[in-house]
Amino acid sequence: MAKVTDVVAALAAPVVERCGCTLWDVEYVKEAGEWYLRLYIDKAVGVSIHDCEAVSRPMSDLLDQADPIPTSYLFEVSSAGLDRALKKPEHFAQCLGQQVDVRLYRPVEGEKVYTGVLRGYQDGAVLVDERRFEKQDVAQVRLHVSF
């Protein structure tokens, strides 16, 4: 049986592209006792509330028709954000050379968060500056935002 996120991603990709955006990620999570289905979209010039609405309306109808989730859930469409999470190999490839924040499960040399330039990604291992973080040590990688 296919994962809910994979099924929804396959349904969403054409809709998102027709709206001039790209599908960054699909998330199906339980928070505070409620299930949430979230689409994260991206666009070169930035995502507006109108882009989210343009994706949300047809996707809502499509989800009602396809019914990939048998239980109730809340549906949201949002921008991937400036500090977007990097989860897939294509995310890492797209963000090479950019600053990222690597959050670790356990401290390395006394630090659980390391900020540096993304230099590579291979089989889940992340190369930031000259440091290599193995997949099992990395809790999360996000684009770094500084103001």
PDB file of C-alpha atoms in Angstrom:
ATOM      1  CA  MET A   1       0.000   0.000   0.000  1.00  0.00           C
ATOM      2  CA  ALA A   2       1.363   3.400  -0.978  1.00  0.00           C
ATOM      3  CA  LYS A   3       1.966   6.034   1.680  1.00  0.00           C
ATOM      4  CA  VAL A   4      -0.674   8.733   1.971  1.00  0.00           C
ATOM      5  CA  THR A   5       1.915  11.423   1.250  1.00  0.00           C
ATOM      6  CA  ASP A   6       3.014   9.689  -1.966  1.00  0.00           C
ATOM      7  CA  VAL A   7      -0.574   9.300  -3.187  1.00  0.00           C
ATOM      8  CA  VAL A   8      -1.388  12.934  -2.392  1.00  0.00           C
ATOM      9  CA  ALA A   9       1.861  14.150  -3.992  1.00  0.00           C
ATOM     10  CA  ALA A  10       0.957  12.350  -7.218  1.00  0.00           C
ATOM     11  CA  LEU A  11      -2.499  13.961  -7.176  1.00  0.00           C
ATOM     12  CA  ALA A  12      -1.164  17.399  -6.247  1.00  0.00           C
ATOM     13  CA  ALA A  13       1.815  17.806  -8.585  1.00  0.00           C
ATOM     14  CA  PRO A  14      -0.208  18.555 -11.762  1.00  0.00           C
ATOM     15  CA  VAL A  15      -2.552  20.921  -9.911  1.00  0.00           C
ATOM     16  CA  VAL A  16       0.333  22.798  -8.314  1.00  0.00           C
ATOM     17  CA  GLU A  17       2.163  23.075 -11.651  1.00  0.00           C
ATOM     18  CA  ARG A  18      -0.959  24.402 -13.401  1.00  0.00           C
ATOM     19  CA  CYS A  19      -0.998  27.157 -10.787  1.00  0.00           C
ATOM     20  CA  GLY A  20       2.575  28.142 -11.676  1.00  0.00           C
ATOM     21  CA  CYS A  21       4.173  26.661  -8.581  1.00  0.00           C
ATOM     22  CA  THR A  22       6.186  23.582  -7.653  1.00  0.00           C
ATOM     23  CA  LEU A  23       5.343  21.034  -4.989  1.00  0.00           C
ATOM     24  CA  TRP A  24       8.019  21.158  -2.294  1.00  0.00           C
ATOM     25  CA  ASP A  25       6.606  18.618   0.177  1.00  0.00           C
ATOM     26  CA  VAL A  26       3.513  16.819   1.451  1.00  0.00           C
ATOM     27  CA  GLU A  27       3.050  16.201   5.143  1.00  0.00           C
ATOM     28  CA  TYR A  28       0.444  14.084   6.938  1.00  0.00           C
ATOM     29  CA  VAL A  29       0.853  14.472  10.694  1.00  0.00           C
ATOM     30  CA  LYS A  30      -1.108  14.284  13.914  1.00  0.00           C
ATOM     31  CA  GLU A  31      -0.946  17.392  16.074  1.00  0.00           C
ATOM     32  CA  ALA A  32      -2.941  18.029  19.250  1.00  0.00           C
ATOM     33  CA  GLY A  33      -5.252  15.105  18.470  1.00  0.00           C
ATOM     34  CA  GLU A  34      -6.049  16.245  14.911  1.00  0.00           C
ATOM     35  CA  TRP A  35      -4.676  14.931  11.612  1.00  0.00           C
ATOM     36  CA  TYR A  36      -3.298  17.524   9.191  1.00  0.00           C
ATOM     37  CA  LEU A  37      -2.590  17.109   5.506  1.00  0.00           C
ATOM     38  CA  ARG A  38      -0.282  19.896   4.354  1.00  0.00           C
ATOM     39  CA  LEU A  39       0.995  20.786   0.915  1.00  0.00           C
ATOM     40  CA  TYR A  40       4.075  22.988   0.819  1.00  0.00           C
ATOM     41  CA  ILE A  41       4.476  24.858  -2.442  1.00  0.00           C
ATOM     42  CA  ASP A  42       7.220  27.024  -3.908  1.00  0.00           C
ATOM     43  CA  LYS A  43       7.552  29.634  -6.631  1.00  0.00           C
ATOM     44  CA  ALA A  44      10.606  31.518  -7.910  1.00  0.00           C
ATOM     45  CA  VAL A  45       9.095  34.916  -7.098  1.00  0.00           C
ATOM     46  CA  GLY A  46       7.638  33.777  -3.771  1.00  0.00           C
ATOM     47  CA  VAL A  47       4.315  32.219  -2.842  1.00  0.00           C
ATOM     48  CA  SER A  48       1.349  34.490  -2.153  1.00  0.00           C
ATOM     49  CA  ILE A  49      -1.896  33.791  -0.359  1.00  0.00           C
ATOM     50  CA  HIS A  50      -3.518  33.795  -3.808  1.00  0.00           C
ATOM     51  CA  ASP A  51      -1.200  30.973  -4.921  1.00  0.00           C
ATOM     52  CA  CYS A  52      -2.178  28.953  -1.860  1.00  0.00           C
ATOM     53  CA  GLU A  53      -5.861  29.566  -2.578  1.00  0.00           C
ATOM     54  CA  ALA A  54      -5.433  28.691  -6.272  1.00  0.00           C
ATOM     55  CA  VAL A  55      -3.979  25.322  -5.260  1.00  0.00           C
ATOM     56  CA  SER A  56      -6.266  24.689  -2.295  1.00  0.00           C
ATOM     57  CA  ARG A  57      -9.613  24.951  -4.078  1.00  0.00           C
ATOM     58  CA  PRO A  58      -9.051  22.372  -6.863  1.00  0.00           C
ATOM     59  CA  MET A  59      -7.030  20.133  -4.539  1.00  0.00           C
ATOM     60  CA  SER A  60      -9.806  20.057  -1.996  1.00  0.00           C
ATOM     61  CA  ASP A  61     -12.240  18.871  -4.681  1.00  0.00           C
ATOM     62  CA  LEU A  62      -9.718  16.345  -5.998  1.00  0.00           C
ATOM     63  CA  LEU A  63      -9.095  14.963  -2.498  1.00  0.00           C
ATOM     64  CA  ASP A  64     -12.860  14.605  -1.978  1.00  0.00           C
ATOM     65  CA  GLN A  65     -13.109  12.617  -5.229  1.00  0.00           C
ATOM     66  CA  ALA A  66     -10.039  10.431  -4.755  1.00  0.00           C
ATOM     67  CA  ASP A  67     -10.621   9.984  -0.996  1.00  0.00           C
ATOM     68  CA  PRO A  68      -7.036   8.804  -0.231  1.00  0.00           C
ATOM     69  CA  ILE A  69      -7.539   9.267   3.529  1.00  0.00           C
ATOM     70  CA  PRO A  70     -10.452   7.384   5.106  1.00  0.00           C
ATOM     71  CA  THR A  71     -10.534   9.438   8.332  1.00  0.00           C
ATOM     72  CA  SER A  72     -11.157  13.142   8.894  1.00  0.00           C
ATOM     73  CA  TYR A  73      -8.285  15.606   8.601  1.00  0.00           C
ATOM     74  CA  LEU A  74      -7.577  19.297   8.178  1.00  0.00           C
ATOM     75  CA  PHE A  75      -6.173  20.354   4.810  1.00  0.00           C
ATOM     76  CA  GLU A  76      -3.699  23.225   4.459  1.00  0.00           C
ATOM     77  CA  VAL A  77      -1.665  24.685   1.598  1.00  0.00           C
ATOM     78  CA  SER A  78       1.295  26.855   2.489  1.00  0.00           C
ATOM     79  CA  SER A  79       4.583  28.246   1.271  1.00  0.00           C
ATOM     80  CA  ALA A  80       7.625  26.082   1.914  1.00  0.00           C
ATOM     81  CA  GLY A  81       9.004  29.134   3.727  1.00  0.00           C
ATOM     82  CA  LEU A  82      12.393  30.802   3.845  1.00  0.00           C
ATOM     83  CA  ASP A  83      13.591  28.292   6.436  1.00  0.00           C
ATOM     84  CA  ARG A  84      12.193  25.309   4.557  1.00  0.00           C
ATOM     85  CA  ALA A  85      13.115  21.815   5.665  1.00  0.00           C
ATOM     86  CA  LEU A  86      15.347  19.848   3.317  1.00  0.00           C
ATOM     87  CA  LYS A  87      14.157  16.245   3.249  1.00  0.00           C
ATOM     88  CA  LYS A  88      14.603  14.814  -0.227  1.00  0.00           C
ATOM     89  CA  PRO A  89      17.753  14.422  -2.331  1.00  0.00           C
ATOM     90  CA  GLU A  90      16.365  16.943  -4.825  1.00  0.00           C
ATOM     91  CA  HIS A  91      15.943  19.506  -2.014  1.00  0.00           C
ATOM     92  CA  PHE A  92      19.613  19.158  -1.113  1.00  0.00           C
ATOM     93  CA  ALA A  93      20.686  19.336  -4.765  1.00  0.00           C
ATOM     94  CA  GLN A  94      18.677  22.517  -5.278  1.00  0.00           C
ATOM     95  CA  CYS A  95      20.163  24.163  -2.173  1.00  0.00           C
ATOM     96  CA  LEU A  96      23.864  23.348  -2.646  1.00  0.00           C
ATOM     97  CA  GLY A  97      25.994  26.357  -1.772  1.00  0.00           C
ATOM     98  CA  GLN A  98      23.396  27.871   0.547  1.00  0.00           C
ATOM     99  CA  GLN A  99      23.643  28.231   4.316  1.00  0.00           C
ATOM    100  CA  VAL A 100      21.774  25.608   6.309  1.00  0.00           C
ATOM    101  CA  ASP A 101      21.097  24.776   9.937  1.00  0.00           C
ATOM    102  CA  VAL A 102      21.732  21.141  10.821  1.00  0.00           C
ATOM    103  CA  ARG A 103      19.998  19.977  13.997  1.00  0.00           C
ATOM    104  CA  LEU A 104      21.491  16.880  15.560  1.00  0.00           C
ATOM    105  CA  TYR A 105      19.983  14.274  17.855  1.00  0.00           C
ATOM    106  CA  ARG A 106      23.046  14.367  20.107  1.00  0.00           C
ATOM    107  CA  PRO A 107      25.639  17.079  20.621  1.00  0.00           C
ATOM    108  CA  VAL A 108      28.850  16.911  18.578  1.00  0.00           C
ATOM    109  CA  GLU A 109      31.680  18.772  20.276  1.00  0.00           C
ATOM    110  CA  GLY A 110      29.097  20.250  22.641  1.00  0.00           C
ATOM    111  CA  GLU A 111      26.774  21.575  19.893  1.00  0.00           C
ATOM    112  CA  LYS A 112      23.405  20.258  18.683  1.00  0.00           C
ATOM    113  CA  VAL A 113      22.956  22.867  15.940  1.00  0.00           C
ATOM    114  CA  TYR A 114      25.538  23.532  13.278  1.00  0.00           C
ATOM    115  CA  THR A 115      25.239  26.326  10.704  1.00  0.00           C
ATOM    116  CA  GLY A 116      27.301  26.345   7.539  1.00  0.00           C
ATOM    117  CA  VAL A 117      27.291  26.087   3.760  1.00  0.00           C
ATOM    118  CA  LEU A 118      25.724  22.960   2.266  1.00  0.00           C
ATOM    119  CA  ARG A 119      28.469  21.283   0.212  1.00  0.00           C
ATOM    120  CA  GLY A 120      26.946  17.887  -0.464  1.00  0.00           C
ATOM    121  CA  TYR A 121      24.429  15.153   0.280  1.00  0.00           C
ATOM    122  CA  GLN A 122      24.839  11.440  -0.219  1.00  0.00           C
ATOM    123  CA  ASP A 123      22.671   8.587   1.053  1.00  0.00           C
ATOM    124  CA  GLY A 124      21.353  10.730   3.900  1.00  0.00           C
ATOM    125  CA  ALA A 125      24.742  12.066   4.989  1.00  0.00           C
ATOM    126  CA  VAL A 126      25.043  15.848   4.880  1.00  0.00           C
ATOM    127  CA  LEU A 127      28.290  17.691   4.139  1.00  0.00           C
ATOM    128  CA  VAL A 128      28.299  21.205   5.600  1.00  0.00           C
ATOM    129  CA  ASP A 129      31.474  23.223   5.187  1.00  0.00           C
ATOM    130  CA  GLU A 130      34.090  20.531   5.873  1.00  0.00           C
ATOM    131  CA  ARG A 131      31.958  18.504   8.327  1.00  0.00           C
ATOM    132  CA  ARG A 132      30.102  15.349   7.453  1.00  0.00           C
ATOM    133  CA  PHE A 133      27.002  14.476   9.451  1.00  0.00           C
ATOM    134  CA  GLU A 134      25.721  10.924   9.103  1.00  0.00           C
ATOM    135  CA  LYS A 135      22.029  10.247   8.488  1.00  0.00           C
ATOM    136  CA  GLN A 136      21.446   8.631  11.887  1.00  0.00           C
ATOM    137  CA  ASP A 137      22.810  11.752  13.650  1.00  0.00           C
ATOM    138  CA  VAL A 138      20.747  14.351  11.762  1.00  0.00           C
ATOM    139  CA  ALA A 139      17.339  15.286  13.151  1.00  0.00           C
ATOM    140  CA  GLN A 140      16.604  18.056  10.654  1.00  0.00           C
ATOM    141  CA  VAL A 141      18.187  20.282   8.012  1.00  0.00           C
ATOM    142  CA  ARG A 142      16.669  23.672   7.194  1.00  0.00           C
ATOM    143  CA  LEU A 143      17.737  26.639   5.136  1.00  0.00           C
ATOM    144  CA  HIS A 144      19.374  29.224   7.382  1.00  0.00           C
ATOM    145  CA  VAL A 145      17.645  32.587   7.655  1.00  0.00           C
ATOM    146  CA  SER A 146      19.494  35.610   8.933  1.00  0.00           C
ATOM    147  CA  PHE A 147      18.104  39.106   9.287  1.00  0.00           C
TER     148      PHE A 147
END
